[in-house]
CSV table of C-alpha atoms in Angstrom, one decimal:
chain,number,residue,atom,x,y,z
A,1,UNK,CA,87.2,70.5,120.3
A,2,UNK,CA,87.8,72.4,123.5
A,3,UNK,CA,85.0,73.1,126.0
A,4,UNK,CA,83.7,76.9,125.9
A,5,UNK,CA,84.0,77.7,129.7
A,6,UNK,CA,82.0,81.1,130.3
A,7,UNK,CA,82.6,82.7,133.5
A,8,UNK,CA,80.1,85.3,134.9
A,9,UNK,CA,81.8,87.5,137.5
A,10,UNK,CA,85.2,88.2,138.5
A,11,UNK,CA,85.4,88.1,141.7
A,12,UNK,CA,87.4,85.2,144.0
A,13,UNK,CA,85.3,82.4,143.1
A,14,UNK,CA,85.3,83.4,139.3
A,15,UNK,CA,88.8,83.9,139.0
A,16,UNK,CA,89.4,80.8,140.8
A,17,UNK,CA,87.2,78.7,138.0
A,18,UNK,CA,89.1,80.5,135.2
A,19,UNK,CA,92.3,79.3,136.7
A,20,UNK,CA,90.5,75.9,136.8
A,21,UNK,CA,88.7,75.4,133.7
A,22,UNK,CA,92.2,76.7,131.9
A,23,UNK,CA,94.2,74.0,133.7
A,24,UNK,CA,91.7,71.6,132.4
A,25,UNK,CA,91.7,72.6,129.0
A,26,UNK,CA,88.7,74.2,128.7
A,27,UNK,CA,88.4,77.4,126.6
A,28,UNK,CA,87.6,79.9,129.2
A,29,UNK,CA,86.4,83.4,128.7
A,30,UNK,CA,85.4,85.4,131.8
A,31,UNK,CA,82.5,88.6,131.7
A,32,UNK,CA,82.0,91.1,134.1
A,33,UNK,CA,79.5,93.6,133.8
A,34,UNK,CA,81.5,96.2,136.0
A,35,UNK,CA,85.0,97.1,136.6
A,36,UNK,CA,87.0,94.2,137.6
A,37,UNK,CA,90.1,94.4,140.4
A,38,UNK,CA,93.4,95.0,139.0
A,39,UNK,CA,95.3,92.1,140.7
A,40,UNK,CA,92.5,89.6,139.0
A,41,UNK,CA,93.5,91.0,135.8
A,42,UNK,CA,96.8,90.6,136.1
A,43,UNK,CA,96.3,87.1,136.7
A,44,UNK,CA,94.1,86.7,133.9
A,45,UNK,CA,96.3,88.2,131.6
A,46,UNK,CA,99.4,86.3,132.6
A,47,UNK,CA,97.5,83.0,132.3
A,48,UNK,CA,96.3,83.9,128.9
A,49,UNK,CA,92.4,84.2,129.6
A,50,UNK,CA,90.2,86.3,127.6
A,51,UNK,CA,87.7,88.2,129.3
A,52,UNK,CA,85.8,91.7,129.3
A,53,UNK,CA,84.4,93.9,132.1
A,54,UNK,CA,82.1,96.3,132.1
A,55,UNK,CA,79.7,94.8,129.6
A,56,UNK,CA,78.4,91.6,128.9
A,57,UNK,CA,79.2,89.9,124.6
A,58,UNK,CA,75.5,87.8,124.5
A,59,UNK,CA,76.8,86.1,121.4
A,60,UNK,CA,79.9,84.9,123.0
A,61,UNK,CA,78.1,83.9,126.3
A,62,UNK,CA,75.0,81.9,124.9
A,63,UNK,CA,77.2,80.3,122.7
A,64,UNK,CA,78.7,78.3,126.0
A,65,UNK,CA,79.0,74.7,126.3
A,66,UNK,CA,78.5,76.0,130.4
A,67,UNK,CA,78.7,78.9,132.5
A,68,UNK,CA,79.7,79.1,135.8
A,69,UNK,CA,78.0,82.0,137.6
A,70,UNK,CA,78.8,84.5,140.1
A,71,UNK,CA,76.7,83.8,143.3
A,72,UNK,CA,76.1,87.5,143.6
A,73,UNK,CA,74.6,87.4,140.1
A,74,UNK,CA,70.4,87.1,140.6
A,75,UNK,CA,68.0,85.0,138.8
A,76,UNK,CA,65.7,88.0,137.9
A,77,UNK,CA,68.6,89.9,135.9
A,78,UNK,CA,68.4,90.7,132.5
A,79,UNK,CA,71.6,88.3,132.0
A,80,UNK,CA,70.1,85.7,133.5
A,81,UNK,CA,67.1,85.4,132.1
A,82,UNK,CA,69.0,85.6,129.0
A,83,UNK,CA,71.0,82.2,129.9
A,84,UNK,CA,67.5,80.6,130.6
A,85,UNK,CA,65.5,81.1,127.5
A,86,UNK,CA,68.8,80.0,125.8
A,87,UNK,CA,69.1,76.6,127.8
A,88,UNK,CA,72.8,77.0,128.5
A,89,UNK,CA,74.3,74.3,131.9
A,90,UNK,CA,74.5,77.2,134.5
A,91,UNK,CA,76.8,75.9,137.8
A,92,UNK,CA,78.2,77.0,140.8
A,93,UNK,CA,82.1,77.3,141.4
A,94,UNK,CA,81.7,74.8,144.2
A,95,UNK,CA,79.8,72.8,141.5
A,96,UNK,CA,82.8,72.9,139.2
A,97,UNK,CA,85.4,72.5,141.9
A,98,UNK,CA,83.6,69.6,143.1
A,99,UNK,CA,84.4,67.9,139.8
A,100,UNK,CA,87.9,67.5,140.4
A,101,UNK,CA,88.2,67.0,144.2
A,102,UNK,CA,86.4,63.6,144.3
A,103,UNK,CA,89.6,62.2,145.5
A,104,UNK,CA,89.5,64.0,148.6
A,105,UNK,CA,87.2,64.4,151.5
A,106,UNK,CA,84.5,67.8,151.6
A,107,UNK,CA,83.2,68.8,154.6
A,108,UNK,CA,80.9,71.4,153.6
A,109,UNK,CA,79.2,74.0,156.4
A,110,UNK,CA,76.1,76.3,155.9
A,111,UNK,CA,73.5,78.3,158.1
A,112,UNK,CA,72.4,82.2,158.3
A,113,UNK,CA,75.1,82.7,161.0
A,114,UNK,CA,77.9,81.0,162.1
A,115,UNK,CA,79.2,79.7,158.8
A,116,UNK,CA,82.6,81.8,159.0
A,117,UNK,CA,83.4,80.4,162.5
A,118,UNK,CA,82.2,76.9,162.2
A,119,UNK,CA,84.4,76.6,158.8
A,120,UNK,CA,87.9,78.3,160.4
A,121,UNK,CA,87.2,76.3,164.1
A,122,UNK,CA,86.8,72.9,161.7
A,123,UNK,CA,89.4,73.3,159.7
A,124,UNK,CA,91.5,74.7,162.9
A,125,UNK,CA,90.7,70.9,164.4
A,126,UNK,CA,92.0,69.2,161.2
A,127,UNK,CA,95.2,70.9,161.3
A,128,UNK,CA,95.9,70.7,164.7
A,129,UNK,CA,95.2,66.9,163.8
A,130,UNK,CA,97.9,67.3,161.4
A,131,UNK,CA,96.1,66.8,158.3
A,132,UNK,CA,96.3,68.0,154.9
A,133,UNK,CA,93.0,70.0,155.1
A,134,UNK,CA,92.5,73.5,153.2
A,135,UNK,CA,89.7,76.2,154.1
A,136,UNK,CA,88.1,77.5,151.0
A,137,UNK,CA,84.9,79.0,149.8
A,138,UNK,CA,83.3,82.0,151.2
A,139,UNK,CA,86.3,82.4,153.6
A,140,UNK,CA,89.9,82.4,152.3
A,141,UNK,CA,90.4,81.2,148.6
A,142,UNK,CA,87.4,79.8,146.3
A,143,UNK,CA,87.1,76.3,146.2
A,144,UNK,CA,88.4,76.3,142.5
A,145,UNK,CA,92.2,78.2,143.2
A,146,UNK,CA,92.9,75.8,145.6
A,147,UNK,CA,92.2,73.0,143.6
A,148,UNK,CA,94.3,74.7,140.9
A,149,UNK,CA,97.0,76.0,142.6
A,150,UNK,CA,97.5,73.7,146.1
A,151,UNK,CA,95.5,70.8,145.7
A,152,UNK,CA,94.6,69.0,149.6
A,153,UNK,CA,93.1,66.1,151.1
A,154,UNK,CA,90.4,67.5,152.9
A,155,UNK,CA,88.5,70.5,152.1
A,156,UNK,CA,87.1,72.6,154.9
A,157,UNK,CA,84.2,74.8,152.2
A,158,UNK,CA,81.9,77.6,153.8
A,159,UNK,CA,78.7,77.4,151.1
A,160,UNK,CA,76.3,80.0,150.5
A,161,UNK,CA,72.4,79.3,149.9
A,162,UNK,CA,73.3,81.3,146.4
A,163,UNK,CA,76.3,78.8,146.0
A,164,UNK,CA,74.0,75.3,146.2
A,165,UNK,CA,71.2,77.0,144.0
A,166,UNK,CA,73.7,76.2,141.3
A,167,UNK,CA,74.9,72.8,142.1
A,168,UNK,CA,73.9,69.2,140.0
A,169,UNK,CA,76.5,66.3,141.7
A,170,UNK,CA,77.9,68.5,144.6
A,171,UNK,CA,78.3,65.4,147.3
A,172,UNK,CA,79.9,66.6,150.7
A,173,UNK,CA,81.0,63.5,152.8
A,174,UNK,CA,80.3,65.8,155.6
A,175,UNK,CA,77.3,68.6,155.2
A,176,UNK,CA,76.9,70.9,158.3
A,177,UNK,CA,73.7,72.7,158.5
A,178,UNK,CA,74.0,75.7,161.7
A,179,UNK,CA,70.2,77.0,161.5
A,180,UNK,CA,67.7,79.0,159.2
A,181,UNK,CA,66.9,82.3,159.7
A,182,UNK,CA,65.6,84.8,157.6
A,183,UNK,CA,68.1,86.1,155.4
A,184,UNK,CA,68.4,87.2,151.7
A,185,UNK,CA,64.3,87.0,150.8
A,186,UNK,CA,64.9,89.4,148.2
A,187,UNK,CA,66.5,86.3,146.6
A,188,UNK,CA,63.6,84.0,147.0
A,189,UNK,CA,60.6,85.4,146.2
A,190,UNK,CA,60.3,86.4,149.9
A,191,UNK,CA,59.1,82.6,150.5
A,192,UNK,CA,61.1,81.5,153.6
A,193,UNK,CA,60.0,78.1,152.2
A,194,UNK,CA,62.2,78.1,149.0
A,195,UNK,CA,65.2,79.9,151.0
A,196,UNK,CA,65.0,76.9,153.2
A,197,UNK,CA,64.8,74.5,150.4
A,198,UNK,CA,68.0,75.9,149.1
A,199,UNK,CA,69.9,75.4,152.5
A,200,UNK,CA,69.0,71.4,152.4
A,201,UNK,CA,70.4,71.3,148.6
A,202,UNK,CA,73.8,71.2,150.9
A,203,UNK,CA,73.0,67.0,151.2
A,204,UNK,CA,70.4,66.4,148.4
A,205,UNK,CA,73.4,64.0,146.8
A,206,UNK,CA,74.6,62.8,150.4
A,207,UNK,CA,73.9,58.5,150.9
A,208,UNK,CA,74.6,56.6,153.8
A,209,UNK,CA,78.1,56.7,153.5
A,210,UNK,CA,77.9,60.5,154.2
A,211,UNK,CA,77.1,62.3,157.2
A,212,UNK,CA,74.1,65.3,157.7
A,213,UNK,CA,74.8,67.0,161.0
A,214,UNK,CA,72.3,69.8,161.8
A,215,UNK,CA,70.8,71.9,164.7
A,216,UNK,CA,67.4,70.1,166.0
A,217,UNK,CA,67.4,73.7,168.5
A,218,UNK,CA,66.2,75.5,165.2
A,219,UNK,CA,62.5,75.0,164.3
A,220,UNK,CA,63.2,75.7,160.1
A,221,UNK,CA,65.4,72.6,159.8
A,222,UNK,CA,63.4,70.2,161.9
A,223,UNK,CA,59.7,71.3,160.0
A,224,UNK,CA,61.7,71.0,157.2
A,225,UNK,CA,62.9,67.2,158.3
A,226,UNK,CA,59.5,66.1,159.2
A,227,UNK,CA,58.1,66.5,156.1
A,228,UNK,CA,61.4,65.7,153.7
A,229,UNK,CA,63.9,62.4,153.6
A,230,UNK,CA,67.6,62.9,154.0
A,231,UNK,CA,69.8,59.9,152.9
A,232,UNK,CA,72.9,60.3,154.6
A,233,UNK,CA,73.3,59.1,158.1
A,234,UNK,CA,72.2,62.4,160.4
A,235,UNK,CA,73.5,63.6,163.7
A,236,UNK,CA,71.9,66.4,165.5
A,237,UNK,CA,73.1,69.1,167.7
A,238,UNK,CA,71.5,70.7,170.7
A,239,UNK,CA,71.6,72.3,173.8
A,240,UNK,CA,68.3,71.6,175.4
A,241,UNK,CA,68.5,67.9,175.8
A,242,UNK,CA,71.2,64.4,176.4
A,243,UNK,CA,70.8,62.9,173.1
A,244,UNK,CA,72.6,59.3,172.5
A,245,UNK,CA,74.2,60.1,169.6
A,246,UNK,CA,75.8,63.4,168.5
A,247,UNK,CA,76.3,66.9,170.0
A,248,UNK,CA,74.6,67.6,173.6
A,249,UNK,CA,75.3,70.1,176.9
A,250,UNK,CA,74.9,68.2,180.0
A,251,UNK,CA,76.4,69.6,183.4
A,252,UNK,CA,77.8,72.4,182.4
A,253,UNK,CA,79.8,70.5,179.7
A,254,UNK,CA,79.8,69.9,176.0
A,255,UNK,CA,79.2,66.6,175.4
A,256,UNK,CA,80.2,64.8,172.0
A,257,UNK,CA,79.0,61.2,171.5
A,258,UNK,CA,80.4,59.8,167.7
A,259,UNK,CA,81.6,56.8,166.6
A,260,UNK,CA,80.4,54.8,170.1
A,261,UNK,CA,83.5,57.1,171.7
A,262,UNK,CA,82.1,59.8,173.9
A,263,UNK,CA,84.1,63.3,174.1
A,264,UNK,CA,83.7,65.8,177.0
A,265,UNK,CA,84.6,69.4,177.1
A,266,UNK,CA,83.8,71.6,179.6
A,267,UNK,CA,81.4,74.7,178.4
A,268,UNK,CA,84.4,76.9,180.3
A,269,UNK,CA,87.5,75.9,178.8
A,270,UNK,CA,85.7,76.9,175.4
A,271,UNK,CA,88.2,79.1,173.6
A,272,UNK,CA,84.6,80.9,172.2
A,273,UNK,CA,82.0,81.9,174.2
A,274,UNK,CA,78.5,82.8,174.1
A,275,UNK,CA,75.5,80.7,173.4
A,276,UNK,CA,76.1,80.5,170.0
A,277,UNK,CA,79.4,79.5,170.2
A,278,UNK,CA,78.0,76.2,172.0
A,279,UNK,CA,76.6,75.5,168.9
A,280,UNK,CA,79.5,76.0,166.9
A,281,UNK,CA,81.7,74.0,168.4
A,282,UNK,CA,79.7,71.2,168.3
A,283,UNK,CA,79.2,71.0,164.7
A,284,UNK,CA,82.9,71.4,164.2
A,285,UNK,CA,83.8,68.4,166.9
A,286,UNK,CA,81.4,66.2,165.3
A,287,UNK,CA,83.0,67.0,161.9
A,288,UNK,CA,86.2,66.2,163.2
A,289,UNK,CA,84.8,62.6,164.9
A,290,UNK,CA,83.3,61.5,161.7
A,291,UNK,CA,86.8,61.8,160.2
A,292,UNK,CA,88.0,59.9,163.4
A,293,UNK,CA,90.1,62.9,164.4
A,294,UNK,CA,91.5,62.2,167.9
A,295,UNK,CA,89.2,63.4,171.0
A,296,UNK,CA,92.4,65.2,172.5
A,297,UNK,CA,93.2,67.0,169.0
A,298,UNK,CA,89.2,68.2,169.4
A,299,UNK,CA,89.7,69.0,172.4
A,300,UNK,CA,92.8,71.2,172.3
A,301,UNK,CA,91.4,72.9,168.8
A,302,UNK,CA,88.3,73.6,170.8
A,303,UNK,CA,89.7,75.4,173.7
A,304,UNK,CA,92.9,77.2,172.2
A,305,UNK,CA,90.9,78.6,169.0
A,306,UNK,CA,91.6,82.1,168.0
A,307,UNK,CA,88.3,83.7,166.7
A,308,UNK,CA,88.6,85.7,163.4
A,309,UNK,CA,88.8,88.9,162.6
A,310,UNK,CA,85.3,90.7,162.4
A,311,UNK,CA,83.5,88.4,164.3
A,312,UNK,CA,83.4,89.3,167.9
A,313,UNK,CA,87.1,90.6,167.8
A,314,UNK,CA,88.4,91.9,170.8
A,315,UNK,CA,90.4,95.0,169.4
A,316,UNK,CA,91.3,96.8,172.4
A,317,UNK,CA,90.6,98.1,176.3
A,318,UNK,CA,90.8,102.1,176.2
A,319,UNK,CA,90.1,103.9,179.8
A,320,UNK,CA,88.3,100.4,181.2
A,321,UNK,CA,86.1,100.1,178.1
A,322,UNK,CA,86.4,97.0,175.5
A,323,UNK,CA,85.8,97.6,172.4
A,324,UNK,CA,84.3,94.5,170.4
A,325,UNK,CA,84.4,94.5,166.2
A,326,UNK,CA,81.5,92.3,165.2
A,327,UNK,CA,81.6,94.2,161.2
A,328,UNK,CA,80.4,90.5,159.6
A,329,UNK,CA,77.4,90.7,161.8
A,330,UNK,CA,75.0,91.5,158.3
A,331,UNK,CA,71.9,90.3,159.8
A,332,UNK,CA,69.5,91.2,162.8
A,333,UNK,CA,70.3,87.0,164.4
A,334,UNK,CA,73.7,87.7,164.2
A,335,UNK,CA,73.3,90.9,166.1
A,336,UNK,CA,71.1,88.7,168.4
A,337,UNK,CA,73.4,86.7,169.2
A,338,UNK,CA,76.4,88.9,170.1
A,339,UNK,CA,73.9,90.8,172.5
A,340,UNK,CA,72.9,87.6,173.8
A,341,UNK,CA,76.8,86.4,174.7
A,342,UNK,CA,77.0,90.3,176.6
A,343,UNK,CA,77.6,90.2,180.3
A,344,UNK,CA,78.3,94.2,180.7
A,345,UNK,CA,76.6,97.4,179.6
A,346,UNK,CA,76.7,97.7,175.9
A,347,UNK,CA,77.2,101.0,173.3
A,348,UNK,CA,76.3,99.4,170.5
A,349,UNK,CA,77.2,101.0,166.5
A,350,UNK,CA,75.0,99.6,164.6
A,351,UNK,CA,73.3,100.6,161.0
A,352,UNK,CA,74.0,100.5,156.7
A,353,UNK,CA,71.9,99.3,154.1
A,354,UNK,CA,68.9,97.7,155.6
A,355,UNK,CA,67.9,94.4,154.0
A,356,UNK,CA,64.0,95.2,155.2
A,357,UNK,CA,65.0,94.2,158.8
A,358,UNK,CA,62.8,93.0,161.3
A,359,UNK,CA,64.5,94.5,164.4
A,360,UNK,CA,61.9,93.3,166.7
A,361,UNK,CA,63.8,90.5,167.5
A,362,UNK,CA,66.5,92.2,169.4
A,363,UNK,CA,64.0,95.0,171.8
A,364,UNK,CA,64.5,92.8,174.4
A,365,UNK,CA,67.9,92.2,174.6
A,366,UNK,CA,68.6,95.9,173.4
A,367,UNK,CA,66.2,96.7,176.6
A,368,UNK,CA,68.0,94.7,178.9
A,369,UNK,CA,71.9,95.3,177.8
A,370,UNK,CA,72.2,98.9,176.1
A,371,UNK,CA,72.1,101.8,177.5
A,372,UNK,CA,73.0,103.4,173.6
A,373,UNK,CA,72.7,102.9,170.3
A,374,UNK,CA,75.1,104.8,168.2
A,375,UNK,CA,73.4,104.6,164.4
A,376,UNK,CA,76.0,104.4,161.5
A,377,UNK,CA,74.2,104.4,158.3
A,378,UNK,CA,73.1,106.7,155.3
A,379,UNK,CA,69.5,106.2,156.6
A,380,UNK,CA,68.9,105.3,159.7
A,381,UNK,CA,65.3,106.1,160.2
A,382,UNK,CA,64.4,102.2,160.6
A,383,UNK,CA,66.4,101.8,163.4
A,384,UNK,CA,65.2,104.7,165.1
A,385,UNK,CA,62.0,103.2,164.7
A,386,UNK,CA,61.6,100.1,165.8
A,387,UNK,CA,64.5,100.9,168.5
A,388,UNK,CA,64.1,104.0,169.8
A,389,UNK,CA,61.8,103.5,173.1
A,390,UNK,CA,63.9,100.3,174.6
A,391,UNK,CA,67.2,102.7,175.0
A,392,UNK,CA,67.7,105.8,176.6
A,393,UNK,CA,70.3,107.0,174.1
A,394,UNK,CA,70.2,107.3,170.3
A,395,UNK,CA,72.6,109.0,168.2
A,396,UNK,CA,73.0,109.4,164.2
A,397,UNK,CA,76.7,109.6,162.5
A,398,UNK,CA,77.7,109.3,159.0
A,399,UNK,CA,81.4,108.5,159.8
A,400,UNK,CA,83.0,105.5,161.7
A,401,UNK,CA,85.3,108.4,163.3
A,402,UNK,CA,82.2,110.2,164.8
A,403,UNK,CA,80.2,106.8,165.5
A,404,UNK,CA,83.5,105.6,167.4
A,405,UNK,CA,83.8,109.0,169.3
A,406,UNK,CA,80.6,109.2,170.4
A,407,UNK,CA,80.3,105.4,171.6
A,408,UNK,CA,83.3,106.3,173.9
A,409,UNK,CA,81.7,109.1,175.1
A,410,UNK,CA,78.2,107.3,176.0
A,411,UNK,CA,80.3,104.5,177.5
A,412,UNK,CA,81.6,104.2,181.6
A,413,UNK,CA,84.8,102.1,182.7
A,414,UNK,CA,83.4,98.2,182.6
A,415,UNK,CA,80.9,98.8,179.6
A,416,UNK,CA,81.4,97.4,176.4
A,417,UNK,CA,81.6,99.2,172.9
A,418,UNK,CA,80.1,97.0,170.5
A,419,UNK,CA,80.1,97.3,166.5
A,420,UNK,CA,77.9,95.0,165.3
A,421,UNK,CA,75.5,96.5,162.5
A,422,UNK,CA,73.1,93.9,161.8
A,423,UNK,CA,73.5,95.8,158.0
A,424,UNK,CA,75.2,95.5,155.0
A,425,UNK,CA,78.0,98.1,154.3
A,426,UNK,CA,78.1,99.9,150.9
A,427,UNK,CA,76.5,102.9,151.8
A,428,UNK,CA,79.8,104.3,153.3
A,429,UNK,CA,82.3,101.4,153.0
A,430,UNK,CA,83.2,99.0,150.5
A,431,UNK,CA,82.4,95.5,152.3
A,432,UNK,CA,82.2,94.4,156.2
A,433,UNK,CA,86.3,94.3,156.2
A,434,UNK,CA,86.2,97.6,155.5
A,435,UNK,CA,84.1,98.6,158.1
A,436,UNK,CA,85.9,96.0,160.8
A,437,UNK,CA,89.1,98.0,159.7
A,438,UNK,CA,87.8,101.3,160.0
A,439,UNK,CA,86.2,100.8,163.5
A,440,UNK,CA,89.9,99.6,164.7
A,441,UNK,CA,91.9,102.7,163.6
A,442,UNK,CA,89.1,104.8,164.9
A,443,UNK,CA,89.9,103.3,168.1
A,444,UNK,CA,93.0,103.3,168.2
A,445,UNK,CA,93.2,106.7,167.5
A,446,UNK,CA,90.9,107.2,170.7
């Protein structure tokens, strides 16, 4: 008898599984409780899958042998708590994937921030190395697809803290954790502790054979390690001190010591900048050393990396001004951290749907760099509220047009125009990309 494979979601990562768990022989039905995209139904239907959308068949989903889950879908839904009572195996995609990937090597990356750039500069060093590496997960294609359609030798995956709430023998042979900072509560009871807890899942399989590379800058991962064992051989990160083994600044320079074979690059010839930055390049030369990538393939990946789009993407210089699409910036420490890498006068467009922000975090830096804030949001009133006395300027808009023409205006030859909303999207656009996109024709049209 065949597996029953239920899918919950169809989006990338549950399209992905069905393609999977069909090419597996499992009998796969997928269920979305709204409208799924036309191209994902195409695919379904032309690789014979079953599913629905728009409602959920209970009899046909408790009846699974396992569910795969969305990791958009939350605990507390109705659905969910449905699957519980029932006792049905609930995993993740990257759970699933994971299955039939042991044959290769997983470097898997997670943090509030970072995650995107980490994963792309990694998997950037493996293929300048010339390896057979593919970059899946929350960036590019799920996990699953690839698996399915283009099967590699290493994978590069970007995880979610929603992704590893779902996993059982998930085993990276690398696990990359950036930092902890408050970030989807709403998820976790609004306990930071259990939203931690869910970041270290990323090497609760790991052994000594496996490496643990993490931030010991961030104060949430090192409470967390005082009190907690991890069994896979650790190297830490930092900037504040020389450390003899692992990631380290020192003179100016970033300084990687793996493997007995030290690595030096200077902070300068970084192809990304900021603080941050620092940080990320680390973790994704130490990846590369544990896989006894070459220094001088490290090196060049590190200093000739493109960044990607939305995330601190130069888009253009219009009348001495530089305009700066940050769109993935979803969070107040991501916004942090792009004001923190400024060096000019910053307009910054910022606003959406506010995740109960705390944005006293940034008043400094919003003090210090920006002379105005240009709000983009259906409700902006929080902003305005915690913001308002630490710039002179403040402006509301309900368009990316208006918020666009009005940065421009607030902004001098030399300043910087800076979309980074620290905000989720949907109350005027469909997703960050959206909004990235949007910004960039608006200034081009400038």
């Amino acid at each position: 008898m065949q597996k029953k494979l239920i899918i919950l979601g169809a989006g990338e990562s549950g399209i992905g599984a069905a393609l999977l768990g069909k090419q597996q022989g499992y009998d796969v039905f997928v269920s979305d409780g709204g409208a799924i995209k036309d191209i994902y139904k195409q695919e379904l239907a032309v690789n014979h899958i079953p599913f629905e959308e728009g409602r959920h068949s209970w009899d046909v989903i408790l009846n699974a042998d396992e569910i795969i889950k969305s990791p958009g879908i939350p605990e507390k839904s109705e659905l969910m708590k449905k699957v519980r009572a029932q006792q049905v195996p609930v995993i993740s995609e990257i759970e699933f994937a994971y299955r039939y990937s042991k044959d290769s090597k997983v470097i898997a990356i997670t943090g509030s921030n970072g995650k995107s750039t980490t994963t792309a500069l990694t998997f950037n060093i493996f293929e300048t190395a010339g390896l057979h590496a593919a970059m899946v997960g929350n960036i590019g294609l799920s996990y699953a697809r690839q698996i399915a359609t283009a099967p590699a030798d290493y994978y590069i995956v970007e995880v979610s803290s929603f992704q590893l709430d779902d996993i059982r023998d998930f085993k990276p042979n690398v696990a990359i954790l950036l930092n902890i900072t408050p970030d989807h509560l709403d998820r976790y009871d609004y306990k930071m502790a259990n939203y931690v807890a869910s970041k270290f899942r990323i090497a609760m399989n790991q052994g000594p054979e496996d490496y643990f590379v993490y931030c010991i800058d961030d104060p949430e991962i090192t409470n967390y390690l005082k009190e907690h064992t991890i069994y896979s051989t650790t190297i830490p990160f930092t900037i504040m001190e020389p450390l003899k083994q692992g990631g380290f600044m020192a003179n100016e320079q970033v300084n990687i010591q793996v493997n007995d074979e030290p690595m030096i690059v200077s902070m300068y010839d970084l192809a990304l900048k900021g603080k941050h930055n620092l940080y990320n390049s680390m973790a994704a030369g130490i990846a590369g050393r544990t896989m006894d990538i070459r220094k001088e393939k490290i090196r060049e990946s590190l200093t000739s990396f493109k960044s990607l789009e939305h995330r601190m993407e130069y888009v253009a210089t219009v009348r001495g001004v530089d305009f700066i699409n940050d769109s993935k910036a979803t969070n107040v420490n991501s916004l942090w951290f792009a004001l923190e890498s400024m060096e000019h006068p910053v307009v910054l467009v910022m606003g959406g749907v506010d995740k109960g922000n705390d944005y006293s975090a940034i008043r400094d830096l919003v003090k210090e760099k920006v002379k105005a804030i240009i709000c983009l949001g259906v409700d902006n009133a929080p902003i305005q509220d915690a913001l308002s006395g630490y710039t002179p300027v403040m402006i509301d808009t309900r368009s990316m047009k208006d918020a666009v023409n009005a940065a421009f205006q607030y902004a001098a030859k030399g300043d910087v125009v800076l979309l980074s909303p620290a905000c989720a999207s949907f109350d005027l656009f469909k997703n960050y990309e959206d909004r990235g996109r949007q910004f960039k024709e608006a200034v081009k049209e400038l």
